Amino acid sequence: MKFFIDTASLSEIQEAYDLGVLDGVTTNPSLMAKEGIGGKENIFNHYKAICNIVDNNVSAEVIATDLENILREGRELAKIDDKIVVKVPMIKEGVKAIKQLSSEDIRINCTLIFNAGQAIIAAKAGASYVSPFLGRLDDISMDGLALIQQMVRIFDNYGFETEILAASIRNNLHLIHCAEMGADVATCPLSVIMGLLKHPLTDSGLEKFIADYHKVNSEAVPV
Ligand code: E4P
């Protein structure tokens, strides 16, 4: 399973990268706005700065909703760096753009997926990734994890190469269930990635090991 971090914060991306388990980054216009990044030049420079931190897979979202401008923006974003994956929304013009841009070897992440039908269309159009937003489905009392399971089954039936990128992940259980179900990628905030490390028995166990060591060793912990 690939781990992406869902943020536009350079310090958070660096912290996750330093852990050694990060495979990519997803951003969206809301996350860019949260970091105060506005204006085309600043936005493009920020994507480049993200690409300079990680090894691959930096999702950068188009703003346009008409075909001509989705294509233009998509091509411009893809030129920033080979690591860029262009994020295109699940709308009719977006599907046409996915078909065209993927034929130009531009990798696409189709975003704002909320049902399996949308995922099938995006996969058939040639998206490299489809992003079901499971937390937002949970928010409206629908079962986000059930969608992941359904998508995994459908994609397996037909051997689709498109990867299922579970998005809008809010907690560790979401991530673990996605892994159980076979999602190819999970994108989540830094707090969820770091939360995976934690268990109170790990902390208390380590504290006791160190205390017991000091009972019979007066010198500091060996280097
Ligand atoms: C994914 O690519 C999106 O940026 C993200 O996961 C949305 O998450 P949210 O529902 O927490 O905003």
PDB file of C-alpha atoms in Angstrom, residues 103-205:
ATOM      1  CA  SER A 103      -3.052   9.693 -24.170  1.00  0.00           C
ATOM      2  CA  GLU A 104      -0.295  12.333 -23.884  1.00  0.00           C
ATOM      3  CA  ASP A 105       1.308  10.292 -21.057  1.00  0.00           C
ATOM      4  CA  ILE A 106       0.213  12.784 -18.399  1.00  0.00           C
ATOM      5  CA  ARG A 107      -0.755  10.933 -15.229  1.00  0.00           C
ATOM      6  CA  ILE A 108      -4.193  11.814 -13.889  1.00  0.00           C
ATOM      7  CA  ASN A 109      -5.795  11.550 -10.461  1.00  0.00           C
ATOM      8  CA  CYS A 110      -9.566  11.792 -10.884  1.00  0.00           C
ATOM      9  CA  THR A 111     -10.875  13.495  -7.775  1.00  0.00           C
ATOM     10  CA  LEU A 112     -14.225  13.921  -6.017  1.00  0.00           C
ATOM     11  CA  ILE A 113     -15.350  10.310  -6.575  1.00  0.00           C
ATOM     12  CA  PHE A 114     -18.376   9.357  -4.494  1.00  0.00           C
ATOM     13  CA  ASN A 115     -19.750   6.236  -6.186  1.00  0.00           C
ATOM     14  CA  ALA A 116     -18.525   3.204  -8.104  1.00  0.00           C
ATOM     15  CA  GLY A 117     -20.014   4.370 -11.409  1.00  0.00           C
ATOM     16  CA  GLN A 118     -17.856   7.487 -11.340  1.00  0.00           C
ATOM     17  CA  ALA A 119     -14.810   5.326 -10.569  1.00  0.00           C
ATOM     18  CA  ILE A 120     -15.499   3.005 -13.526  1.00  0.00           C
ATOM     19  CA  ILE A 121     -15.822   5.923 -15.953  1.00  0.00           C
ATOM     20  CA  ALA A 122     -12.598   7.535 -14.718  1.00  0.00           C
ATOM     21  CA  ALA A 123     -10.729   4.221 -14.976  1.00  0.00           C
ATOM     22  CA  LYS A 124     -12.024   3.604 -18.504  1.00  0.00           C
ATOM     23  CA  ALA A 125     -10.942   7.125 -19.512  1.00  0.00           C
ATOM     24  CA  GLY A 126      -7.399   6.227 -18.455  1.00  0.00           C
ATOM     25  CA  ALA A 127      -6.894   7.824 -15.025  1.00  0.00           C
ATOM     26  CA  SER A 128      -3.828   6.562 -13.154  1.00  0.00           C
ATOM     27  CA  TYR A 129      -5.628   7.116  -9.843  1.00  0.00           C
ATOM     28  CA  VAL A 130      -9.238   7.525  -8.750  1.00  0.00           C
ATOM     29  CA  SER A 131      -9.898   9.249  -5.430  1.00  0.00           C
ATOM     30  CA  PRO A 132     -13.001   8.158  -3.499  1.00  0.00           C
ATOM     31  CA  PHE A 133     -13.574  10.579  -0.575  1.00  0.00           C
ATOM     32  CA  LEU A 134     -14.614   8.201   2.160  1.00  0.00           C
ATOM     33  CA  GLY A 135     -14.643  10.653   5.082  1.00  0.00           C
ATOM     34  CA  ARG A 136     -17.010  12.994   3.259  1.00  0.00           C
ATOM     35  CA  LEU A 137     -19.377  10.081   2.610  1.00  0.00           C
ATOM     36  CA  ASP A 138     -19.271   9.205   6.309  1.00  0.00           C
ATOM     37  CA  ASP A 139     -20.048  12.871   7.046  1.00  0.00           C
ATOM     38  CA  ILE A 140     -23.409  12.506   5.283  1.00  0.00           C
ATOM     39  CA  SER A 141     -24.130   9.156   6.981  1.00  0.00           C
ATOM     40  CA  MET A 142     -23.134   7.036   3.995  1.00  0.00           C
ATOM     41  CA  ASP A 143     -20.645   4.167   4.229  1.00  0.00           C
ATOM     42  CA  GLY A 144     -17.355   5.379   2.749  1.00  0.00           C
ATOM     43  CA  LEU A 145     -15.526   2.118   3.439  1.00  0.00           C
ATOM     44  CA  ALA A 146     -18.241   0.128   1.651  1.00  0.00           C
ATOM     45  CA  LEU A 147     -17.448   2.170  -1.477  1.00  0.00           C
ATOM     46  CA  ILE A 148     -13.765   1.256  -1.226  1.00  0.00           C
ATOM     47  CA  GLN A 149     -14.668  -2.432  -0.940  1.00  0.00           C
ATOM     48  CA  GLN A 150     -17.022  -2.234  -3.928  1.00  0.00           C
ATOM     49  CA  MET A 151     -14.428  -0.441  -6.047  1.00  0.00           C
ATOM     50  CA  VAL A 152     -11.711  -2.973  -5.206  1.00  0.00           C
ATOM     51  CA  ARG A 153     -14.045  -5.810  -6.268  1.00  0.00           C
ATOM     52  CA  ILE A 154     -14.998  -4.128  -9.552  1.00  0.00           C
ATOM     53  CA  PHE A 155     -11.437  -3.146 -10.444  1.00  0.00           C
ATOM     54  CA  ASP A 156     -10.272  -6.720  -9.699  1.00  0.00           C
ATOM     55  CA  ASN A 157     -13.063  -8.163 -11.894  1.00  0.00           C
ATOM     56  CA  TYR A 158     -11.728  -6.337 -14.923  1.00  0.00           C
ATOM     57  CA  GLY A 159      -8.048  -6.017 -14.095  1.00  0.00           C
ATOM     58  CA  PHE A 160      -8.210  -2.206 -14.289  1.00  0.00           C
ATOM     59  CA  GLU A 161      -4.725  -0.746 -13.949  1.00  0.00           C
ATOM     60  CA  THR A 162      -6.087   2.443 -12.373  1.00  0.00           C
ATOM     61  CA  GLU A 163      -5.114   2.620  -8.705  1.00  0.00           C
ATOM     62  CA  ILE A 164      -7.677   3.209  -5.979  1.00  0.00           C
ATOM     63  CA  LEU A 165      -6.489   6.151  -3.901  1.00  0.00           C
ATOM     64  CA  ALA A 166      -8.555   6.230  -0.726  1.00  0.00           C
ATOM     65  CA  ALA A 167      -8.952   9.913   0.184  1.00  0.00           C
ATOM     66  CA  SER A 168     -10.602  12.012   2.870  1.00  0.00           C
ATOM     67  CA  ILE A 169      -9.259   9.605   5.484  1.00  0.00           C
ATOM     68  CA  ARG A 170      -9.942  10.938   8.961  1.00  0.00           C
ATOM     69  CA  ASN A 171      -8.513   8.351  11.376  1.00  0.00           C
ATOM     70  CA  ASN A 172      -6.321   5.269  11.791  1.00  0.00           C
ATOM     71  CA  LEU A 173      -9.213   2.831  11.543  1.00  0.00           C
ATOM     72  CA  HIS A 174     -10.166   4.255   8.144  1.00  0.00           C
ATOM     73  CA  LEU A 175      -6.621   3.635   6.959  1.00  0.00           C
ATOM     74  CA  ILE A 176      -6.357   0.128   8.391  1.00  0.00           C
ATOM     75  CA  HIS A 177      -9.714  -0.901   6.893  1.00  0.00           C
ATOM     76  CA  CYS A 178      -8.641   0.498   3.513  1.00  0.00           C
ATOM     77  CA  ALA A 179      -5.486  -1.632   3.742  1.00  0.00           C
ATOM     78  CA  GLU A 180      -7.543  -4.718   4.635  1.00  0.00           C
ATOM     79  CA  MET A 181      -9.802  -4.121   1.651  1.00  0.00           C
ATOM     80  CA  GLY A 182      -6.930  -3.681  -0.773  1.00  0.00           C
ATOM     81  CA  ALA A 183      -6.957   0.044  -1.615  1.00  0.00           C
ATOM     82  CA  ASP A 184      -3.751   0.722  -3.558  1.00  0.00           C
ATOM     83  CA  VAL A 185      -3.037   4.069  -1.900  1.00  0.00           C
ATOM     84  CA  ALA A 186      -4.210   5.976   1.160  1.00  0.00           C
ATOM     85  CA  THR A 187      -3.826   9.724   1.416  1.00  0.00           C
ATOM     86  CA  CYS A 188      -4.201  11.170   4.883  1.00  0.00           C
ATOM     87  CA  PRO A 189      -3.152  14.043   7.126  1.00  0.00           C
ATOM     88  CA  LEU A 190       0.173  13.906   8.996  1.00  0.00           C
ATOM     89  CA  SER A 191      -1.701  13.252  12.263  1.00  0.00           C
ATOM     90  CA  VAL A 192      -3.089   9.972  10.869  1.00  0.00           C
ATOM     91  CA  ILE A 193       0.306   8.826   9.540  1.00  0.00           C
ATOM     92  CA  MET A 194       1.996   9.615  12.879  1.00  0.00           C
ATOM     93  CA  GLY A 195      -0.940   8.108  14.779  1.00  0.00           C
ATOM     94  CA  LEU A 196      -0.135   4.737  13.225  1.00  0.00           C
ATOM     95  CA  LEU A 197       3.056   4.622  15.309  1.00  0.00           C
ATOM     96  CA  LYS A 198       1.298   4.943  18.619  1.00  0.00           C
ATOM     97  CA  HIS A 199       0.152   2.421  21.200  1.00  0.00           C
ATOM     98  CA  PRO A 200       0.102   3.062  24.971  1.00  0.00           C
ATOM     99  CA  LEU A 201       1.582  -0.400  25.647  1.00  0.00           C
ATOM    100  CA  THR A 202       4.550   0.473  23.402  1.00  0.00           C
ATOM    101  CA  ASP A 203       5.179   3.627  25.458  1.00  0.00           C
ATOM    102  CA  SER A 204       4.815   1.949  28.877  1.00  0.00           C
ATOM    103  CA  GLY A 205       6.824  -1.097  27.718  1.00  0.00           C
TER     104      GLY A 205
END
